[in-house]
Tab-separated table of N, CA and C in Angstrom:
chain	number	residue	atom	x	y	z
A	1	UNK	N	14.684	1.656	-9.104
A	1	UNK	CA	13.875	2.171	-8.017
A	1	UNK	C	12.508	1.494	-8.032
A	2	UNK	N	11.696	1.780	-7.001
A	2	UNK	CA	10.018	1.568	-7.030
A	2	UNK	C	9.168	2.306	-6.344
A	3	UNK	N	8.166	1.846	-6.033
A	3	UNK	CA	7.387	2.536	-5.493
A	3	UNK	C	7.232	1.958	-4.198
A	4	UNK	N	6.211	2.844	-3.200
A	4	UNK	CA	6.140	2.906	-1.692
A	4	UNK	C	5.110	2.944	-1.567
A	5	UNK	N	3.578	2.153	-0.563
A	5	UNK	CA	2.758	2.076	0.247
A	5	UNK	C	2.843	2.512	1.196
A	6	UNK	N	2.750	3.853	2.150
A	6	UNK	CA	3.003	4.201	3.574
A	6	UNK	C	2.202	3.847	4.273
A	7	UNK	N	2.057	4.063	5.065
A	7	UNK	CA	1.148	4.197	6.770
A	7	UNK	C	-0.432	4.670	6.154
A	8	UNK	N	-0.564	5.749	5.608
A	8	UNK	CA	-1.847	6.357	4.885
A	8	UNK	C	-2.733	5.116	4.405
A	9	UNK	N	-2.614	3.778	4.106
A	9	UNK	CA	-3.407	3.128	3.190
A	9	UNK	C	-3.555	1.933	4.373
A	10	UNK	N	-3.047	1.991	5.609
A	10	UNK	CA	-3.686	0.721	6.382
A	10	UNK	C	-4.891	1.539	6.798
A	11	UNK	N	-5.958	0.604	6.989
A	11	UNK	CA	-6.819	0.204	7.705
A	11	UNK	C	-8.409	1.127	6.877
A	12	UNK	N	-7.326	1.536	5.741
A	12	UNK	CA	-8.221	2.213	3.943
A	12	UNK	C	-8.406	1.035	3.160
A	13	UNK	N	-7.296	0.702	2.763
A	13	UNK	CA	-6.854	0.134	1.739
A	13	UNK	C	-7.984	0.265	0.267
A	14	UNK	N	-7.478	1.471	-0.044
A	14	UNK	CA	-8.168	1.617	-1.412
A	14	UNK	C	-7.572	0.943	-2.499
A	15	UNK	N	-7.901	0.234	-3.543
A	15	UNK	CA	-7.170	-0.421	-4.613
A	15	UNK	C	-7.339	-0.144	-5.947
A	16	UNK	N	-7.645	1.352	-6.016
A	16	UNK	CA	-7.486	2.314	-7.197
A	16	UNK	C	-6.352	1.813	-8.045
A	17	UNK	N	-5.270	1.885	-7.314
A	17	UNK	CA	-3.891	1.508	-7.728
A	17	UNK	C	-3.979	0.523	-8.404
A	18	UNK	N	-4.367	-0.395	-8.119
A	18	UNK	CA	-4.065	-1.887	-8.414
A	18	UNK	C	-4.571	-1.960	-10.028
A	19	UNK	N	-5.743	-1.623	-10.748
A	19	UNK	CA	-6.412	-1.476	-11.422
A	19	UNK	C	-5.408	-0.985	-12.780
A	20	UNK	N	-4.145	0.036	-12.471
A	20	UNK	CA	-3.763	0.811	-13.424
A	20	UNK	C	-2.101	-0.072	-13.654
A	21	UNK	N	-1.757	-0.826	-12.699
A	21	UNK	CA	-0.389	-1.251	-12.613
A	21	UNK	C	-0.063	-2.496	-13.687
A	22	UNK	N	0.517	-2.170	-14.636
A	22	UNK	CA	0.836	-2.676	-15.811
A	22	UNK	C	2.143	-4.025	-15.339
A	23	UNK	N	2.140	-4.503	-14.292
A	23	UNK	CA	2.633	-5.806	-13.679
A	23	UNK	C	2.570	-6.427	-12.528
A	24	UNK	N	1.448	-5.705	-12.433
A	24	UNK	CA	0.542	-6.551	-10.881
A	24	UNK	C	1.638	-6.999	-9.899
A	25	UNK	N	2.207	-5.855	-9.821
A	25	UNK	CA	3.155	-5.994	-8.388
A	25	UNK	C	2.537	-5.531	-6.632
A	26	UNK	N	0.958	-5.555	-6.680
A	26	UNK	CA	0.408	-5.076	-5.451
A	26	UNK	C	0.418	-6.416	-4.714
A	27	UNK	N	0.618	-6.484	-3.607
A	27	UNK	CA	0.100	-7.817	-2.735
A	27	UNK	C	-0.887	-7.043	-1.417
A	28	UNK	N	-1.983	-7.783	-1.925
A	28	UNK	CA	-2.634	-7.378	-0.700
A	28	UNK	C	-2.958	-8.485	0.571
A	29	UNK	N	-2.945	-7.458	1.840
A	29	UNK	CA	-2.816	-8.319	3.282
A	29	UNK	C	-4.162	-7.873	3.612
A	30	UNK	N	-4.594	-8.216	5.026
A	30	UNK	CA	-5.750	-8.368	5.217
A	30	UNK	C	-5.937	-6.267	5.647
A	31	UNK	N	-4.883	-4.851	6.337
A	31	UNK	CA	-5.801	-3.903	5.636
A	31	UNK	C	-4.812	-3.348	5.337
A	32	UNK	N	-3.855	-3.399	4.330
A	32	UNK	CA	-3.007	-3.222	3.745
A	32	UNK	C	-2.475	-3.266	2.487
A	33	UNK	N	-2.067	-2.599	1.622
A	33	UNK	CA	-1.669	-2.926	0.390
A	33	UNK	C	-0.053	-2.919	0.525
A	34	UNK	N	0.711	-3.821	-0.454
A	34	UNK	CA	2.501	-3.156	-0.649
A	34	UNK	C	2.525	-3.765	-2.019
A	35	UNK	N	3.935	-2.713	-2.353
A	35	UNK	CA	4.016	-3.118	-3.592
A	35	UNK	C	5.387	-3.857	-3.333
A	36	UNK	N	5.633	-4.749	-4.393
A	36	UNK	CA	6.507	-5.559	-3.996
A	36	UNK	C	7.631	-5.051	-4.828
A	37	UNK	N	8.607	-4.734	-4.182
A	37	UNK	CA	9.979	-4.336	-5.145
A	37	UNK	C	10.713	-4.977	-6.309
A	38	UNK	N	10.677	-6.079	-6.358
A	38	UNK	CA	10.903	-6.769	-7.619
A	38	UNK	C	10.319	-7.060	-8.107
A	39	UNK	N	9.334	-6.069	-8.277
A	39	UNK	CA	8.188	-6.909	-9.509
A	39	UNK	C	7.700	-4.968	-10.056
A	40	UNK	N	7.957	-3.634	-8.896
A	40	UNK	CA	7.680	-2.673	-9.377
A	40	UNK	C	8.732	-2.314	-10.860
A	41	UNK	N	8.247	-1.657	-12.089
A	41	UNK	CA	8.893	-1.117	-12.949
A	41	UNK	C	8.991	0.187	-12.892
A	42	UNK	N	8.938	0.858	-11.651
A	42	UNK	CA	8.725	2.339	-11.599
A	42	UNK	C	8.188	3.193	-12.432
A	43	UNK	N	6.832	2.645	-12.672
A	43	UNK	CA	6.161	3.537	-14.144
A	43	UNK	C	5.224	4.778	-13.325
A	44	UNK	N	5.026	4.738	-12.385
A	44	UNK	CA	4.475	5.831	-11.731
A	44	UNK	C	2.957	6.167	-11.354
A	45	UNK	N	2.047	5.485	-12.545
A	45	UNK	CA	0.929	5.189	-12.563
A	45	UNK	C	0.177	5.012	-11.398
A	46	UNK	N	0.513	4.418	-10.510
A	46	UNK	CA	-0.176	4.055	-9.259
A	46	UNK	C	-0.489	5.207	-8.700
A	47	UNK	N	0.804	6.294	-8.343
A	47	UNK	CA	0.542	7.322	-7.483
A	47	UNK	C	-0.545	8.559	-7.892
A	48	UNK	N	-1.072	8.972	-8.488
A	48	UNK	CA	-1.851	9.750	-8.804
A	48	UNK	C	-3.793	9.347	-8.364
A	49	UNK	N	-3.611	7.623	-8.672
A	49	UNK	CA	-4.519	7.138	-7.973
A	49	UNK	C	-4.922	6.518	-6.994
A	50	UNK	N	-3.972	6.787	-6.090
A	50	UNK	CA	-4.950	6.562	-4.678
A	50	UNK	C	-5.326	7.880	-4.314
A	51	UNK	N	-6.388	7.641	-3.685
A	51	UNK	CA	-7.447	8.610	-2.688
A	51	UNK	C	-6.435	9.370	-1.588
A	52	UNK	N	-5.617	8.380	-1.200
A	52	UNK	CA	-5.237	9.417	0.167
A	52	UNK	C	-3.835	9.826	-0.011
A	53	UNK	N	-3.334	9.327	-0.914
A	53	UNK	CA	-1.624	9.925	-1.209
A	53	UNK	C	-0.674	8.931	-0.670
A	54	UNK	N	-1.161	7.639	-0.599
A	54	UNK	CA	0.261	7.267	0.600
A	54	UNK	C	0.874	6.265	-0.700
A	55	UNK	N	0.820	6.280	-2.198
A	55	UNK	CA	2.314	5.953	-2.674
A	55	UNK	C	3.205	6.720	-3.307
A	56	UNK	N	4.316	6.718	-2.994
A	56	UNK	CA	5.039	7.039	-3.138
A	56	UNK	C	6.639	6.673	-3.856
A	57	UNK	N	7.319	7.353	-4.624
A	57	UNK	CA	8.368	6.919	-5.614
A	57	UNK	C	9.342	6.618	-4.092
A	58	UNK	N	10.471	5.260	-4.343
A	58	UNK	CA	11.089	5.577	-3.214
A	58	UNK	C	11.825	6.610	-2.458
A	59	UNK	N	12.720	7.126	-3.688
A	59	UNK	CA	13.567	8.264	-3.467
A	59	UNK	C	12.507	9.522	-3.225
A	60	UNK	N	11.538	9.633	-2.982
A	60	UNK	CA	10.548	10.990	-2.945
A	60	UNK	C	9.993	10.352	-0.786
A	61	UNK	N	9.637	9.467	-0.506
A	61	UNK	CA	9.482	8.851	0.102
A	61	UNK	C	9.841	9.978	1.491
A	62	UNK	N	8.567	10.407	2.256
A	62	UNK	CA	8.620	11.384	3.581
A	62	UNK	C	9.724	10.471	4.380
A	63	UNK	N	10.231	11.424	5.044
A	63	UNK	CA	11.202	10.814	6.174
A	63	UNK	C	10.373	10.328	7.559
A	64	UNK	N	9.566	10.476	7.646
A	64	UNK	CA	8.662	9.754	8.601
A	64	UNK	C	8.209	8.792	7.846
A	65	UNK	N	8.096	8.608	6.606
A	65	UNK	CA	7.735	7.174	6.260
A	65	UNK	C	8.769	5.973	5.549
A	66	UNK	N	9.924	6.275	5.797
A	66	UNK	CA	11.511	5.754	5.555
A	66	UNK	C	11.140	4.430	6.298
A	67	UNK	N	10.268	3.989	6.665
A	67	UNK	CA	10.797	2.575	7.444
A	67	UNK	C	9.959	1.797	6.221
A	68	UNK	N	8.756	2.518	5.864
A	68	UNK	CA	8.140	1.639	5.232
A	68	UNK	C	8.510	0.849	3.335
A	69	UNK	N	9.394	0.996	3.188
A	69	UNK	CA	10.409	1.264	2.005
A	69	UNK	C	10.732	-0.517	2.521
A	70	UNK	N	11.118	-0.841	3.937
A	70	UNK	CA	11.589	-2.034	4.149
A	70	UNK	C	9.964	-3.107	4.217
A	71	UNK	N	9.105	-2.458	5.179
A	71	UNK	CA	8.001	-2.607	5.584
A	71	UNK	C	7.567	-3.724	3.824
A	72	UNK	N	7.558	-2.647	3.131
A	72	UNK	CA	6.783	-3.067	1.887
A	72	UNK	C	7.460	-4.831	1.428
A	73	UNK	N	9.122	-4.733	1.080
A	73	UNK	CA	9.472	-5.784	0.709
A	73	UNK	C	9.416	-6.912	1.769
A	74	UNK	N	9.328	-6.600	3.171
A	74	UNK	CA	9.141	-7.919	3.706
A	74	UNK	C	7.770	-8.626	3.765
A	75	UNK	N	6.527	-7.364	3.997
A	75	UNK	CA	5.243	-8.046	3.140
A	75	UNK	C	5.168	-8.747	2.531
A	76	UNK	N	5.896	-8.225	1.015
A	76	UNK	CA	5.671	-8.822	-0.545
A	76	UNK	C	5.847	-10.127	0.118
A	77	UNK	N	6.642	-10.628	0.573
A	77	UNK	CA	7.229	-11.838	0.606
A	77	UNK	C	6.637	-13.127	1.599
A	78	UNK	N	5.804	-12.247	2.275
A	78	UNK	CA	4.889	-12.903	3.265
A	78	UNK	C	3.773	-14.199	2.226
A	79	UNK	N	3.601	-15.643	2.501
A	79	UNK	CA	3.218	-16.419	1.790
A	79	UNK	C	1.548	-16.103	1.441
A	80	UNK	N	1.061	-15.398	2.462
A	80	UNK	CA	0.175	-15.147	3.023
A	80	UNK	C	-1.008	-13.681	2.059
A	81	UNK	N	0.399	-12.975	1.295
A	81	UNK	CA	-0.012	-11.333	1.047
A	81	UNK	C	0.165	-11.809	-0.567
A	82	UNK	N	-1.129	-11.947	-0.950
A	82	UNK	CA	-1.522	-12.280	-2.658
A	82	UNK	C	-1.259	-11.274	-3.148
A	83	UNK	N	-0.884	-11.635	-5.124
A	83	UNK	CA	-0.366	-10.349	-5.642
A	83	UNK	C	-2.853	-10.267	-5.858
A	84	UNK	N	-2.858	-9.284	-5.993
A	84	UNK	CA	-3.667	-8.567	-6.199
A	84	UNK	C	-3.949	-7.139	-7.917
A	85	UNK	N	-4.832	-7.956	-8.347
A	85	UNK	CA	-4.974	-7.408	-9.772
A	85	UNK	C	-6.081	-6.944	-10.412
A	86	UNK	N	-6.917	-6.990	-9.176
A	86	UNK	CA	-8.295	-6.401	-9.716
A	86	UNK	C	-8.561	-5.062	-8.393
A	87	UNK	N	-9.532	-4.109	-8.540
A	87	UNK	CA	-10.002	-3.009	-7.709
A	87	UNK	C	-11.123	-4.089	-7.097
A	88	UNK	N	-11.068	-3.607	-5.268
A	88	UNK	CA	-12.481	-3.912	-4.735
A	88	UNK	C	-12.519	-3.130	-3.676
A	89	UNK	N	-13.605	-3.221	-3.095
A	89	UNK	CA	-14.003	-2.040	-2.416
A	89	UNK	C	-13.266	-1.612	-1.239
A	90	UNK	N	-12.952	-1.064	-0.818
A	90	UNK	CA	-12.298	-0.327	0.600
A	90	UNK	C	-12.571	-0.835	1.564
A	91	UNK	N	-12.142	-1.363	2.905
A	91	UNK	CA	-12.308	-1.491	3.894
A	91	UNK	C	-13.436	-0.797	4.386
A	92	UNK	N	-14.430	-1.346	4.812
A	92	UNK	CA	-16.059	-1.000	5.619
A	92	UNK	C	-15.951	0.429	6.051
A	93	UNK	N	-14.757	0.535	6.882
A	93	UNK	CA	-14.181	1.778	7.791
A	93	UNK	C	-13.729	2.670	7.354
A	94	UNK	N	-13.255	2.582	6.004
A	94	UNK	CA	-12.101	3.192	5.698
A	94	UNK	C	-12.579	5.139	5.813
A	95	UNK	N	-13.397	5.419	5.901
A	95	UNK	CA	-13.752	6.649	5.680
A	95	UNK	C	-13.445	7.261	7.412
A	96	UNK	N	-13.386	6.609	8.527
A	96	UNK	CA	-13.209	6.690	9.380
A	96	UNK	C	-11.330	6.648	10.124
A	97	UNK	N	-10.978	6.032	9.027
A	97	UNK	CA	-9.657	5.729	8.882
A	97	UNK	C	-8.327	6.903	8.109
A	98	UNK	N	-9.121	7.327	6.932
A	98	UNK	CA	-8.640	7.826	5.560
A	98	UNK	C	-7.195	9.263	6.217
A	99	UNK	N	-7.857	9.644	6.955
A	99	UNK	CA	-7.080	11.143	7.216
A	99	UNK	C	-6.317	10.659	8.439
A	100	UNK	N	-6.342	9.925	9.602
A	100	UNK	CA	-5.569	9.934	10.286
A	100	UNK	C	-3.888	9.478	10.163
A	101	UNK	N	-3.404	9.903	10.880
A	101	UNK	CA	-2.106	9.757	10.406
A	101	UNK	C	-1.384	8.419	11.917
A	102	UNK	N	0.230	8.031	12.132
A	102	UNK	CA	0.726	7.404	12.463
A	102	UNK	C	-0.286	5.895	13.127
A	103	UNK	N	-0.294	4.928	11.925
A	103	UNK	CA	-1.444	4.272	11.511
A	103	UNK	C	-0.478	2.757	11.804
A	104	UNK	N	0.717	2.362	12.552
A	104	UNK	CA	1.358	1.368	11.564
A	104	UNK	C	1.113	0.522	12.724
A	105	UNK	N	0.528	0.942	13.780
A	105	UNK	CA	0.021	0.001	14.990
A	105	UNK	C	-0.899	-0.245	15.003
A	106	UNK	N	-1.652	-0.470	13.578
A	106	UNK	CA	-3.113	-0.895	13.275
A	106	UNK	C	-2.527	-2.046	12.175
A	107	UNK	N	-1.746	-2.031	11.716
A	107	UNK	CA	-1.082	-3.042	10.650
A	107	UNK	C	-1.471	-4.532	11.089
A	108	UNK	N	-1.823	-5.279	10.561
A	108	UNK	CA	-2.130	-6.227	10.357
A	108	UNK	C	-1.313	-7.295	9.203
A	109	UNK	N	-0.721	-8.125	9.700
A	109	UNK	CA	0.191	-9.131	8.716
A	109	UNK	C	-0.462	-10.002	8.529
């Protein structure tokens, strides 16, 4: 299994996560984070630290956020979406961003 980036972390992108992940499987896009599935070890670590809740184990994974399970691995794979291994600051906005919900038409590749 792995873990899940939902809808909650565009246009946030907090990188709390990134900081604790013991195989730097985050790739970050320009306001987006994913974790990349073959590289997650499902250690769990990530989820407790983000700010807004949006990772998630797959199998735990909201049914409104079931698409993003695919969402994540075709990211990873984007030439474009660096693995990412250090914390930096949040998107300018993100406080303006943080609570709203159905977010994935703000996505940015």
């Amino acid at each position: 299994m792995t873990h899940v980036v939902t809808e909650a972390c565009i246009r946030c992108k907090y990188t709390d996560c990134v900081d604790v992940c013991p195989v730097d499987c985050f790739r970050e896009g320009p306001n987006f984070l994913t974790i990349d599935p073959d590289e997650c070890i499902d250690c769990a670590v990530c989820i407790p630290e983000c700010p807004v809740g949006a990772i998630y184990a797959e199998e735990d994974t909201p049914a409104d956020q079931q698409h993003m399970i695919k969402l994540n691995a075709e990211l990873a794979r984007l030439p474009n979406w660096k693995t990412i291994t250090r914390r930096k600051e949040p998107l300018p906005d993100h406080e303006d961003w943080k609570d709203r919900t159905d977010k994935l038409k703000e996505l940015v590749r």
